[in-house]
Amino acid sequence: MQFGIFSVSDITTDPTTGRTPTEAQRIKDIVTIAKHAEQAGLDVFALGEHHNEPFFSSSPTTTLAYIAAQTTTLQLSTATTLITTNDPVKIAEDFAMLQHLADGRVDLMLGRGNTGPVYPWFGKDIRAGIPLALENYGLLHKLWREHVVDWEGKFRTPLQSFTSTPRPLDDVPPFVWHGSIRSPQIAEQAAYYGDGFFANHIFWPASHTERMVGLYRQRFEHYGHGSADQAIVGLGGQVFMRRNSQDAVKEFRPYFDNAPVYGHGPSLEDFTRETPLTVGSPQQVIDRTLGFRDYVGDYQRQLWLMDHAGLPLKTVLEQLDILGEEVVPVLRKEFTSLKPAHVPDAPTHASLLAARAEKKEEVQA
Amino acid sequence: MKQRNLVVISSGLSQPSSTRLLADQLSAAAVGAAARLGVTLDVQVIELRDLAHDITDNMLTGFAKPALKQAQDSVAAADALIVVTPVFSASYSGLFKSFFDVLDKDVLTGKPVMMAATAGTARHSLVLEHALRPLFAYLRAAILPTSVFAAGDDWGANSVEGPLRGRIERAATELAIEVERREPATVTDPFALTESFENMIKNL
């Protein structure tokens, strides 16, 4: 099982000090955070994509390539890459390029993006979000698997004799996760291709995640990629920890109360009860996280949101240390002992390469 | 006897509330009218005051907490609704509107809805026509022709069997007829897959 963090790249005022980091500072901080995640023993760093303030991450592959150069084991991913407003040709090129630079430590998570005004800036319409996701991914999938592509669709200019360069590293396309909160069509899309499904999970009741993952697993089996429990599932999570749970609540409350997305709404206590948010001791985080398995089954990737709502860098790094020292080692052991042997791990470049070699041998034999 | 579900939504704030009083008279009349057509109506009353915080939280977070979720599920499963609001600043109350703002927009499609309002004076009676009727038309509800308005005067000692009673009975009969002739309400599951991948691609 993989453990890691994901960042939405928000630049938010720290409500306890009134200080707002500059873009320059926050961008450097995210690199520090990613490197620290590797040092703390985490496996994955995923970065969001936004094209509006107060977010900085408009160009995730640039940031991820820079991080790749300064890390050795960290798997680099996105949370999410916009499959609706980006040109699939550019996604194919950018991520194949990143794959080469990062020696294959790359996968990506596709999402539609729910910020209405962004769509027209890229000549698109949010009402066509699902069709855009379906058509664009169809093209992206093809570009990574066929050398010369002829293609015609509804949303993009046709392609004739086009080759996306560079080709994926070792001709193995990056593994793709499809993310969606409550659109069954996206769970179906992930299942159809045998790709991964990532449930954002945070900010929403667990029942959403349970239904979406259930549907994805059932359709994964329907399309013949394996049994339902072999489907590749990732989950988000949101935690804040201190040794003493009261200290965690006290320290996190001002960040919670003023956070973008859910701030000035429900109480911390309500939100903790209704969503996967856990504010407390490392043991509480361990217990809560193990409980996710009860409604999604054995899953492959757990990412936490750690660096949002104006939390200072120092605090974020402390949180990563707590994850690395006290939480993840226990979860790794527990989840491993619970997982049956036939349930696969999250695909990596190495495992996909090995799987292809095995398939070739089977064909030859 | 057929069994059907009636959900009554009342957004009065005070205790006792004339909005709730009207809601109770309307639902009692609807139960009676339905019984005469061979339909047992089970009534559930939803007081929006109890859900006010949940409704605001739903607006801010995008999801309903358990009590509000239960109310939303009841509305979705209802065979008919009676909705009653006090008139605030010449329109429905903000709480009343907010409840429908956070309700899934397809939930009321084709559902019989009886509209009613209360106010201090009869001068507000057209609120039903210029505020409530467009709202429920937008939500594609099957709005009953008779809507019921009650002003302070209608609750007077001399008007117990007066014009208000007549309007209540007429609206109740319309509701009973609509419920009786329909199949029971079905609830659509928002997480259900309605189309296979192949079809979605074909219909891009």
Coordinates of C-alpha atoms in Angstrom, one line a residue:
Chain A
M1 CA 0.0 0.0 0.0
Q2 CA 1.2 3.5 -0.8
F3 CA 0.9 6.4 1.6
G4 CA 1.5 10.0 0.7
I5 CA 0.2 13.6 0.6
F6 CA -1.7 15.7 -1.9
S7 CA -1.7 19.4 -2.1
V8 CA -4.3 21.7 -3.7
S9 CA -1.7 24.6 -3.8
D10 CA -3.8 27.2 -2.1
I11 CA -2.2 30.4 -0.9
T12 CA -4.2 31.2 2.3
T13 CA -3.7 33.7 5.1
D14 CA -2.7 32.1 8.3
P15 CA -5.7 33.1 10.5
T16 CA -3.6 33.0 13.7
T17 CA -1.0 35.4 12.5
G18 CA -2.6 37.3 9.6
R19 CA 0.4 36.4 7.5
T20 CA 0.0 35.4 3.8
P21 CA 2.9 33.7 2.1
T22 CA 4.0 35.2 -1.2
E23 CA 3.6 33.0 -4.3
A24 CA 7.4 32.8 -4.5
Q25 CA 7.5 31.5 -0.9
R26 CA 4.6 29.1 -1.2
I27 CA 6.1 27.6 -4.4
K28 CA 9.4 27.0 -2.7
D29 CA 7.6 25.6 0.4
I30 CA 5.8 23.0 -1.7
V31 CA 9.1 21.7 -2.9
T32 CA 10.4 21.6 0.7
I33 CA 7.2 19.7 1.7
A34 CA 7.6 17.2 -1.2
K35 CA 11.2 16.5 -0.3
H36 CA 10.3 16.2 3.4
A37 CA 7.6 13.7 2.5
E38 CA 10.2 11.4 1.0
Q39 CA 12.6 11.9 4.0
A40 CA 9.7 11.1 6.4
G41 CA 9.2 7.8 4.6
L42 CA 6.1 8.6 2.6
D43 CA 5.7 7.1 -0.9
V44 CA 3.6 9.6 -2.9
F45 CA 3.4 13.4 -3.5
A46 CA 0.5 14.6 -5.6
L47 CA -0.1 18.2 -6.7
G48 CA -3.3 19.9 -7.9
E49 CA -3.9 22.0 -10.9
H50 CA -5.7 25.3 -10.8
H51 CA -5.9 28.3 -13.1
N52 CA -7.3 30.9 -10.6
E53 CA -6.2 32.6 -7.5
P54 CA -5.6 31.8 -4.6
F55 CA -3.9 28.8 -6.1
F56 CA -0.4 28.7 -7.7
S57 CA -0.2 25.4 -9.4
S58 CA -1.1 26.1 -13.0
S59 CA 1.8 24.0 -14.3
P60 CA 2.2 20.8 -12.2
T61 CA 4.6 19.0 -14.5
T62 CA 7.2 21.8 -14.1
T63 CA 7.0 21.6 -10.3
L64 CA 7.0 17.8 -10.3
A65 CA 10.0 17.6 -12.6
Y66 CA 11.9 20.0 -10.2
I67 CA 10.9 17.8 -7.3
A68 CA 11.9 14.6 -9.2
A69 CA 15.4 16.0 -9.6
Q70 CA 15.7 16.3 -5.9
T71 CA 14.2 13.0 -4.8
T72 CA 14.9 9.4 -5.4
T73 CA 12.0 7.2 -4.4
L74 CA 9.0 9.6 -4.2
Q75 CA 6.2 8.7 -6.6
L76 CA 4.9 11.9 -8.3
S77 CA 1.3 12.3 -9.1
T78 CA -1.4 15.0 -9.6
A79 CA -4.6 15.9 -7.7
T80 CA -6.0 16.4 -10.2
T81 CA -5.0 17.0 -13.8
L82 CA -7.8 18.7 -15.6
I83 CA -8.9 16.3 -18.4
T84 CA -11.7 18.8 -19.5
T85 CA -9.9 22.0 -20.1
N86 CA -6.4 20.8 -21.0
D87 CA -5.6 19.6 -24.5
P88 CA -5.1 15.9 -24.3
V89 CA -2.2 16.1 -26.7
K90 CA -0.4 18.4 -24.3
I91 CA -1.2 16.1 -21.3
A92 CA 0.3 13.2 -23.3
E93 CA 3.4 15.1 -24.1
D94 CA 4.0 16.7 -20.7
F95 CA 3.6 13.6 -18.7
A96 CA 5.6 11.4 -21.0
M97 CA 8.4 14.0 -20.7
L98 CA 8.1 14.0 -16.9
Q99 CA 8.2 10.2 -16.9
H100 CA 11.6 10.2 -18.7
L101 CA 13.0 12.9 -16.4
A102 CA 11.7 11.2 -13.3
D103 CA 12.8 7.7 -14.3
G104 CA 9.2 6.5 -14.4
R105 CA 8.2 7.7 -10.9
V106 CA 5.1 9.3 -12.4
D107 CA 1.3 8.6 -12.5
L108 CA -1.5 11.0 -12.7
M109 CA -5.0 11.5 -11.5
L110 CA -7.6 13.0 -13.8
G111 CA -10.4 15.2 -12.7
R112 CA -12.9 17.4 -14.4
G113 CA -12.5 20.6 -12.2
N114 CA -15.6 22.2 -10.7
T115 CA -14.7 25.9 -11.1
G116 CA -17.2 27.2 -13.6
P117 CA -15.3 30.3 -14.8
V118 CA -12.2 28.3 -15.7
Y119 CA -13.9 26.4 -18.5
P120 CA -14.6 29.4 -20.8
W121 CA -11.0 30.7 -20.3
F122 CA -10.0 27.5 -22.2
G123 CA -12.8 27.7 -24.7
K124 CA -14.9 25.0 -22.9
D125 CA -18.3 24.8 -21.2
I126 CA -18.7 23.2 -17.7
R127 CA -22.0 21.7 -18.8
A128 CA -20.0 19.4 -21.2
G129 CA -17.7 18.3 -18.4
I130 CA -18.5 14.6 -18.6
P131 CA -18.4 14.4 -22.5
L132 CA -15.1 16.3 -22.4
A133 CA -13.6 13.9 -19.9
L134 CA -14.7 10.9 -21.9
E135 CA -13.5 12.2 -25.3
N136 CA -10.3 13.8 -24.1
Y137 CA -9.2 10.7 -22.2
G138 CA -10.1 8.5 -25.1
L139 CA -7.6 10.5 -27.2
L140 CA -4.9 10.6 -24.4
H141 CA -5.2 6.8 -24.0
K142 CA -4.6 6.4 -27.7
L143 CA -1.7 8.8 -28.0
W144 CA 0.3 6.9 -25.4
R145 CA -0.4 3.5 -27.0
E146 CA -0.3 4.1 -30.7
H147 CA 2.7 5.5 -32.5
V148 CA 0.9 7.3 -35.3
V149 CA -2.6 8.6 -34.5
D150 CA -5.4 9.6 -36.8
W151 CA -8.2 10.9 -34.7
E152 CA -11.4 13.0 -35.0
G153 CA -13.7 14.1 -32.2
K154 CA -16.2 16.7 -31.2
F155 CA -14.1 19.0 -29.0
R156 CA -10.7 19.3 -30.6
T157 CA -9.3 19.8 -34.1
P158 CA -8.7 16.4 -35.8
L159 CA -5.3 14.8 -35.9
Q160 CA -3.7 13.2 -39.0
S161 CA -0.5 11.2 -38.8
F162 CA 0.3 12.6 -35.4
T163 CA 2.9 11.2 -33.1
S164 CA 3.0 12.4 -29.5
T165 CA 6.6 12.9 -28.3
P166 CA 8.5 11.8 -26.4
R167 CA 7.0 8.3 -26.4
P168 CA 6.1 7.0 -22.9
L169 CA 9.2 5.7 -21.0
D170 CA 9.8 2.1 -22.1
D171 CA 6.6 2.4 -24.1
V172 CA 4.7 2.0 -20.8
P173 CA 2.1 4.8 -20.3
P174 CA 1.9 6.4 -16.9
F175 CA -0.8 4.7 -14.7
V176 CA -4.0 6.8 -14.6
W177 CA -6.4 7.3 -11.7
H178 CA -9.8 8.8 -12.4
G179 CA -11.1 11.0 -9.6
S180 CA -14.7 11.9 -9.0
I181 CA -16.8 12.7 -6.0
R182 CA -20.2 11.7 -7.2
S183 CA -20.4 11.2 -11.0
P184 CA -21.1 7.5 -11.6
Q185 CA -20.0 8.0 -15.3
I186 CA -16.4 8.6 -14.1
A187 CA -16.4 5.4 -12.0
E188 CA -17.6 3.6 -15.2
Q189 CA -14.9 5.2 -17.3
A190 CA -12.2 4.1 -14.8
A191 CA -13.6 0.6 -14.8
Y192 CA -13.9 0.4 -18.6
Y193 CA -10.2 1.1 -19.1
G194 CA -9.1 -1.0 -16.0
D195 CA -7.5 2.2 -14.6
G196 CA -7.5 3.3 -11.0
F197 CA -10.3 5.2 -9.2
F198 CA -9.4 7.8 -6.7
A199 CA -12.1 9.1 -4.3
N200 CA -11.3 12.5 -3.0
H201 CA -13.2 11.3 0.1
I202 CA -12.5 14.5 2.1
F203 CA -15.1 17.3 2.6
W204 CA -17.9 14.7 1.8
P205 CA -19.8 12.1 3.7
A206 CA -18.2 8.6 3.6
S207 CA -21.4 7.3 1.9
H208 CA -20.5 9.1 -1.3
T209 CA -17.1 7.3 -1.4
E210 CA -18.7 4.0 -0.5
R211 CA -21.2 4.1 -3.4
M212 CA -18.7 5.3 -6.0
V213 CA -16.0 2.8 -5.1
G214 CA -18.6 0.0 -5.0
L215 CA -19.8 0.9 -8.5
Y216 CA -16.2 1.1 -9.8
R217 CA -15.3 -2.3 -8.4
Q218 CA -18.4 -3.9 -9.8
R219 CA -17.9 -2.5 -13.3
F220 CA -14.1 -3.3 -13.2
E221 CA -15.1 -6.9 -12.8
H222 CA -17.8 -6.6 -15.5
Y223 CA -15.2 -5.4 -18.0
G224 CA -12.9 -8.3 -17.2
H225 CA -10.0 -6.7 -15.6
G226 CA -10.1 -8.9 -12.6
S227 CA -12.4 -9.5 -9.6
A228 CA -14.0 -6.5 -7.9
D229 CA -11.6 -6.7 -5.0
Q230 CA -8.7 -6.4 -7.4
A231 CA -9.7 -3.0 -8.7
I232 CA -7.2 -0.2 -7.9
V233 CA -8.6 2.3 -5.4
G234 CA -7.1 5.4 -3.8
L235 CA -8.6 7.6 -1.1
G236 CA -8.0 11.1 0.2
G237 CA -7.9 11.9 3.9
Q238 CA -7.4 15.0 6.0
V239 CA -5.7 14.9 9.4
F240 CA -4.2 17.1 12.0
M241 CA -2.3 15.5 14.9
R242 CA -0.7 16.3 18.2
R243 CA 0.3 13.8 20.9
N244 CA -2.6 15.0 23.0
S245 CA -5.8 15.1 21.0
Q246 CA -7.1 18.3 22.8
D247 CA -4.0 20.1 21.7
A248 CA -4.6 19.1 18.1
V249 CA -8.2 20.4 18.2
K250 CA -7.1 23.6 19.9
E251 CA -4.4 24.3 17.4
F252 CA -6.3 23.3 14.3
R253 CA -9.6 25.0 15.1
P254 CA -8.8 28.5 13.8
Y255 CA -7.5 27.0 10.5
F256 CA -10.6 24.9 10.2
D257 CA -13.0 27.8 11.1
N258 CA -11.5 30.0 8.4
A259 CA -10.6 27.5 5.8
P260 CA -11.6 27.9 2.2
V261 CA -14.3 25.3 1.1
Y262 CA -15.8 24.5 4.5
G263 CA -14.9 27.5 6.8
H264 CA -17.6 29.6 8.5
G265 CA -19.9 26.6 8.1
P266 CA -20.3 23.5 10.2
S267 CA -18.3 23.1 13.5
L268 CA -15.1 21.2 13.6
E269 CA -16.9 18.5 15.6
D270 CA -19.7 18.2 13.0
F271 CA -17.2 18.0 10.1
T272 CA -15.1 15.4 11.9
R273 CA -18.2 13.3 12.4
E274 CA -19.7 13.7 8.9
T275 CA -16.4 13.5 6.8
P276 CA -13.1 11.7 7.1
L277 CA -11.4 14.7 8.7
T278 CA -9.6 13.5 11.8
V279 CA -8.1 15.9 14.4
G280 CA -6.5 14.2 17.3
S281 CA -3.8 11.9 18.4
P282 CA -1.7 9.7 15.9
Q283 CA -3.6 6.7 17.3
Q284 CA -7.0 8.3 16.4
V285 CA -5.7 8.8 12.9
I286 CA -4.5 5.2 12.7
D287 CA -7.9 3.9 13.9
R288 CA -9.9 6.1 11.6
T289 CA -7.8 5.3 8.6
L290 CA -8.0 1.6 9.2
G291 CA -11.8 2.1 9.3
F292 CA -11.9 3.3 5.7
R293 CA -11.2 -0.3 4.6
D294 CA -14.6 -1.3 6.2
Y295 CA -16.5 0.6 3.4
V296 CA -14.1 0.6 0.4
G297 CA -12.4 -2.8 0.9
D298 CA -8.6 -3.3 0.5
Y299 CA -7.2 -0.3 -1.2
Q300 CA -3.9 0.7 -2.7
R301 CA -3.2 4.3 -2.0
Q302 CA -3.9 6.7 0.9
L303 CA -3.1 10.4 0.4
W304 CA -3.6 13.1 3.0
L305 CA -4.2 16.8 2.6
M306 CA -1.7 18.4 4.9
D307 CA -0.6 21.8 3.7
H308 CA -3.8 23.8 3.3
A309 CA -5.8 26.5 5.0
G310 CA -2.8 28.7 5.8
L311 CA -0.9 26.2 8.1
P312 CA 2.7 27.4 8.3
L313 CA 5.4 25.4 6.7
K314 CA 7.0 24.4 10.1
T315 CA 3.7 22.9 11.2
V316 CA 3.2 21.0 7.9
L317 CA 6.7 19.5 8.2
E318 CA 6.0 18.4 11.8
Q319 CA 2.8 16.8 10.6
L320 CA 4.7 14.9 8.0
D321 CA 7.2 13.7 10.7
I322 CA 4.3 12.4 12.8
L323 CA 2.8 10.6 9.8
G324 CA 6.2 9.1 9.0
E325 CA 7.2 8.2 12.5
E326 CA 4.0 7.2 14.2
V327 CA 1.2 6.6 11.8
V328 CA 2.4 5.2 8.4
P329 CA 4.6 2.4 9.9
V330 CA 1.6 1.1 11.9
L331 CA -0.8 1.5 9.0
R332 CA 1.6 -0.2 6.6
K333 CA 1.9 -3.2 8.8
E334 CA -1.8 -3.4 9.6
F335 CA -3.0 -3.0 6.0
T336 CA -0.5 -5.5 4.7
S337 CA -1.6 -8.1 7.2
L338 CA -5.2 -7.6 6.3
K339 CA -4.8 -7.6 2.6
P340 CA -5.4 -11.0 0.8
A341 CA -2.6 -12.1 -1.5
H342 CA -4.6 -11.8 -4.7
V343 CA -5.3 -8.1 -4.2
P344 CA -2.6 -6.2 -6.1
D345 CA -0.5 -3.2 -5.0
A346 CA -0.8 0.2 -6.7
P347 CA 0.8 -0.1 -10.2
T348 CA 4.2 1.6 -10.6
H349 CA 6.4 1.9 -13.7
A350 CA 8.4 -1.1 -12.5
S351 CA 5.4 -3.3 -11.9
L352 CA 3.8 -2.3 -15.3
L353 CA 7.0 -3.1 -17.1
A354 CA 7.2 -6.4 -15.3
A355 CA 3.6 -7.2 -16.1
R356 CA 4.2 -6.5 -19.8
A357 CA 7.3 -8.7 -19.9
E358 CA 5.3 -11.5 -18.3
K359 CA 2.5 -11.1 -20.8
K360 CA 5.0 -11.3 -23.7
E361 CA 6.4 -14.5 -22.2
E362 CA 3.0 -16.0 -22.0
V363 CA 2.3 -15.1 -25.6
Q364 CA 5.6 -16.7 -26.7
A365 CA 5.0 -19.8 -24.6
Chain B
M1 CA -57.1 1.1 0.6
K2 CA -54.0 2.4 -1.2
Q3 CA -51.3 3.8 1.0
R4 CA -49.4 7.0 0.0
N5 CA -47.0 9.4 1.7
L6 CA -47.7 13.1 2.2
V7 CA -44.9 15.4 3.3
V8 CA -45.8 18.8 4.8
I9 CA -43.1 21.5 4.8
S10 CA -43.7 24.3 7.2
S11 CA -41.3 27.2 7.6
G12 CA -43.0 29.2 10.3
L13 CA -40.6 30.3 13.1
S14 CA -42.8 31.2 16.1
Q15 CA -44.4 28.9 18.6
P16 CA -47.3 28.6 18.0
S17 CA -47.1 29.4 14.4
S18 CA -50.0 30.3 12.1
T19 CA -48.0 28.8 9.3
R20 CA -48.0 25.5 11.1
L21 CA -51.7 25.9 12.0
L22 CA -52.5 26.3 8.3
A23 CA -50.3 23.4 7.4
D24 CA -52.1 21.2 9.9
Q25 CA -55.5 22.2 8.6
L26 CA -54.4 21.5 5.1
S27 CA -52.9 18.1 5.9
A28 CA -56.0 17.0 7.9
A29 CA -58.3 18.0 5.1
A30 CA -56.0 16.2 2.6
V31 CA -56.1 13.0 4.7
G32 CA -59.9 13.2 4.8
A33 CA -60.3 13.9 1.1
A34 CA -57.9 11.1 0.2
A35 CA -59.7 8.7 2.5
R36 CA -62.9 9.4 0.6
L37 CA -61.1 8.2 -2.6
G38 CA -59.8 5.1 -0.9
V39 CA -56.3 6.3 -0.2
T40 CA -54.6 6.3 3.2
L41 CA -52.3 9.2 3.5
D42 CA -49.4 8.9 5.9
V43 CA -48.4 12.4 6.9
Q44 CA -44.9 13.6 7.9
V45 CA -44.4 17.2 8.9
I46 CA -41.0 18.8 8.4
E47 CA -40.4 22.0 10.4
L48 CA -37.7 23.9 8.6
R49 CA -36.8 25.8 11.8
D50 CA -35.3 22.6 13.2
L51 CA -33.1 22.3 10.1
A52 CA -32.1 25.9 9.7
H53 CA -28.4 25.3 10.7
D54 CA -28.2 22.2 8.6
I55 CA -29.6 24.0 5.6
T56 CA -27.0 26.7 5.8
D57 CA -24.2 24.2 6.3
N58 CA -25.5 22.3 3.2
M59 CA -25.1 25.5 1.3
L60 CA -21.5 26.0 2.5
T61 CA -20.3 22.4 2.2
G62 CA -22.4 20.9 -0.6
F63 CA -23.8 18.0 1.4
A64 CA -26.6 17.5 3.9
K65 CA -26.1 16.4 7.5
P66 CA -28.1 13.4 8.7
A67 CA -31.3 15.2 9.9
L68 CA -31.5 17.3 6.7
K69 CA -30.6 14.3 4.5
Q70 CA -33.5 12.4 6.1
A71 CA -35.9 15.3 5.3
Q72 CA -34.6 15.5 1.7
D73 CA -35.1 11.7 1.3
S74 CA -38.6 12.0 2.7
V75 CA -39.4 14.7 0.2
A76 CA -37.9 12.6 -2.6
A77 CA -40.0 9.6 -1.6
A78 CA -43.3 11.6 -1.0
D79 CA -46.3 11.1 -3.2
A80 CA -47.4 14.7 -2.6
L81 CA -46.2 17.8 -0.8
I82 CA -47.9 20.6 1.0
V83 CA -45.6 23.6 1.4
V84 CA -46.4 26.4 3.7
T85 CA -44.4 29.6 4.2
P86 CA -45.0 32.8 6.1
V87 CA -44.6 36.0 4.0
F88 CA -41.4 37.7 4.8
S89 CA -40.5 41.0 3.1
A90 CA -43.2 40.4 0.4
S91 CA -42.0 36.9 -0.5
Y92 CA -41.4 33.4 0.8
S93 CA -39.1 33.3 3.8
G94 CA -35.4 32.9 3.1
L95 CA -35.4 29.7 5.1
F96 CA -38.2 28.2 2.9
K97 CA -36.3 29.1 -0.3
S98 CA -33.0 27.9 1.1
F99 CA -34.5 24.4 1.7
F100 CA -35.4 24.1 -1.9
D101 CA -32.1 25.7 -3.0
V102 CA -30.2 22.8 -1.5
L103 CA -32.7 20.1 -2.6
D104 CA -31.7 18.1 -5.7
K105 CA -33.4 20.0 -8.6
D106 CA -35.0 17.0 -10.1
V107 CA -36.6 15.7 -7.0
L108 CA -39.9 17.5 -7.4
T109 CA -40.4 16.7 -11.1
G110 CA -44.0 15.7 -11.6
K111 CA -44.8 15.6 -7.9
P112 CA -48.2 17.1 -6.8
V113 CA -47.5 20.2 -4.7
M114 CA -50.0 22.2 -2.8
M115 CA -48.8 25.7 -2.1
A116 CA -49.9 27.8 0.9
A117 CA -48.8 31.0 2.7
T118 CA -49.6 33.0 5.7
A119 CA -49.3 36.8 6.4
G120 CA -50.5 39.5 8.6
T121 CA -52.6 41.1 5.9
A122 CA -54.5 40.0 2.8
R123 CA -52.4 42.5 0.7
H124 CA -49.7 39.8 0.4
S125 CA -52.0 37.1 -1.0
L126 CA -50.5 37.3 -4.5
V127 CA -47.2 36.1 -3.1
L128 CA -48.4 32.6 -4.0
E129 CA -48.7 33.6 -7.6
H130 CA -45.6 35.8 -8.1
A131 CA -43.2 34.0 -5.8
L132 CA -44.2 30.4 -5.0
R133 CA -45.8 29.4 -8.3
P134 CA -42.7 30.3 -10.5
L135 CA -40.4 28.5 -8.0
F136 CA -42.3 25.3 -8.2
A137 CA -42.9 25.6 -11.9
Y138 CA -39.1 25.9 -12.3
L139 CA -38.7 22.7 -10.2
R140 CA -41.2 21.1 -12.6
A141 CA -43.6 20.1 -9.8
A142 CA -47.3 19.3 -10.6
I143 CA -48.6 22.4 -8.9
L144 CA -52.3 22.2 -7.8
P145 CA -54.5 24.9 -9.2
T146 CA -55.8 26.0 -5.8
S147 CA -53.2 27.6 -3.5
V148 CA -54.2 28.7 -0.1
F149 CA -53.5 32.0 1.5
A150 CA -54.4 32.8 5.1
A151 CA -54.2 36.3 6.6
G152 CA -54.8 37.4 10.1
D153 CA -58.5 38.0 9.4
D154 CA -59.0 34.4 8.3
W155 CA -58.3 33.2 11.8
G156 CA -60.9 35.4 13.4
A157 CA -63.8 34.0 15.4
N158 CA -66.3 34.7 12.7
S159 CA -64.4 33.0 9.9
V160 CA -64.0 29.4 11.2
E161 CA -66.4 28.1 8.5
G162 CA -65.7 31.0 6.2
P163 CA -63.9 31.3 2.8
L164 CA -60.6 29.9 4.2
R165 CA -62.3 26.6 5.1
G166 CA -63.7 26.4 1.5
R167 CA -60.3 27.0 -0.1
I168 CA -58.7 24.4 2.2
E169 CA -61.3 21.8 1.2
R170 CA -60.9 22.6 -2.5
A171 CA -57.1 22.3 -2.4
A172 CA -57.3 19.1 -0.4
T173 CA -59.7 17.5 -2.9
E174 CA -57.4 18.5 -5.8
L175 CA -54.5 16.9 -3.9
A176 CA -56.4 13.7 -3.2
I177 CA -57.4 13.3 -6.8
E178 CA -53.8 13.8 -8.0
V179 CA -52.4 11.3 -5.5
E180 CA -55.1 8.7 -6.2
R181 CA -54.6 8.6 -9.9
R182 CA -50.8 8.3 -9.8
E183 CA -48.5 5.4 -9.3
P184 CA -46.5 5.6 -6.0
A185 CA -43.5 7.9 -6.2
T186 CA -40.2 6.3 -7.2
V187 CA -36.8 7.6 -6.0
T188 CA -33.9 7.8 -8.5
D189 CA -30.5 6.9 -7.1
P190 CA -28.0 9.6 -7.9
F191 CA -25.2 7.1 -7.8
A192 CA -26.8 4.6 -10.1
L193 CA -25.2 4.1 -13.5
T194 CA -27.8 4.9 -16.2
E195 CA -25.7 4.3 -19.3
S196 CA -22.9 1.9 -20.2
F197 CA -19.5 3.3 -21.3
E198 CA -20.1 2.3 -24.9
N199 CA -23.4 4.2 -25.0
M200 CA -21.8 7.3 -23.3
I201 CA -19.2 7.3 -26.0
K202 CA -21.7 6.8 -28.8
N203 CA -23.8 9.7 -27.5
L204 CA -21.0 12.2 -27.0

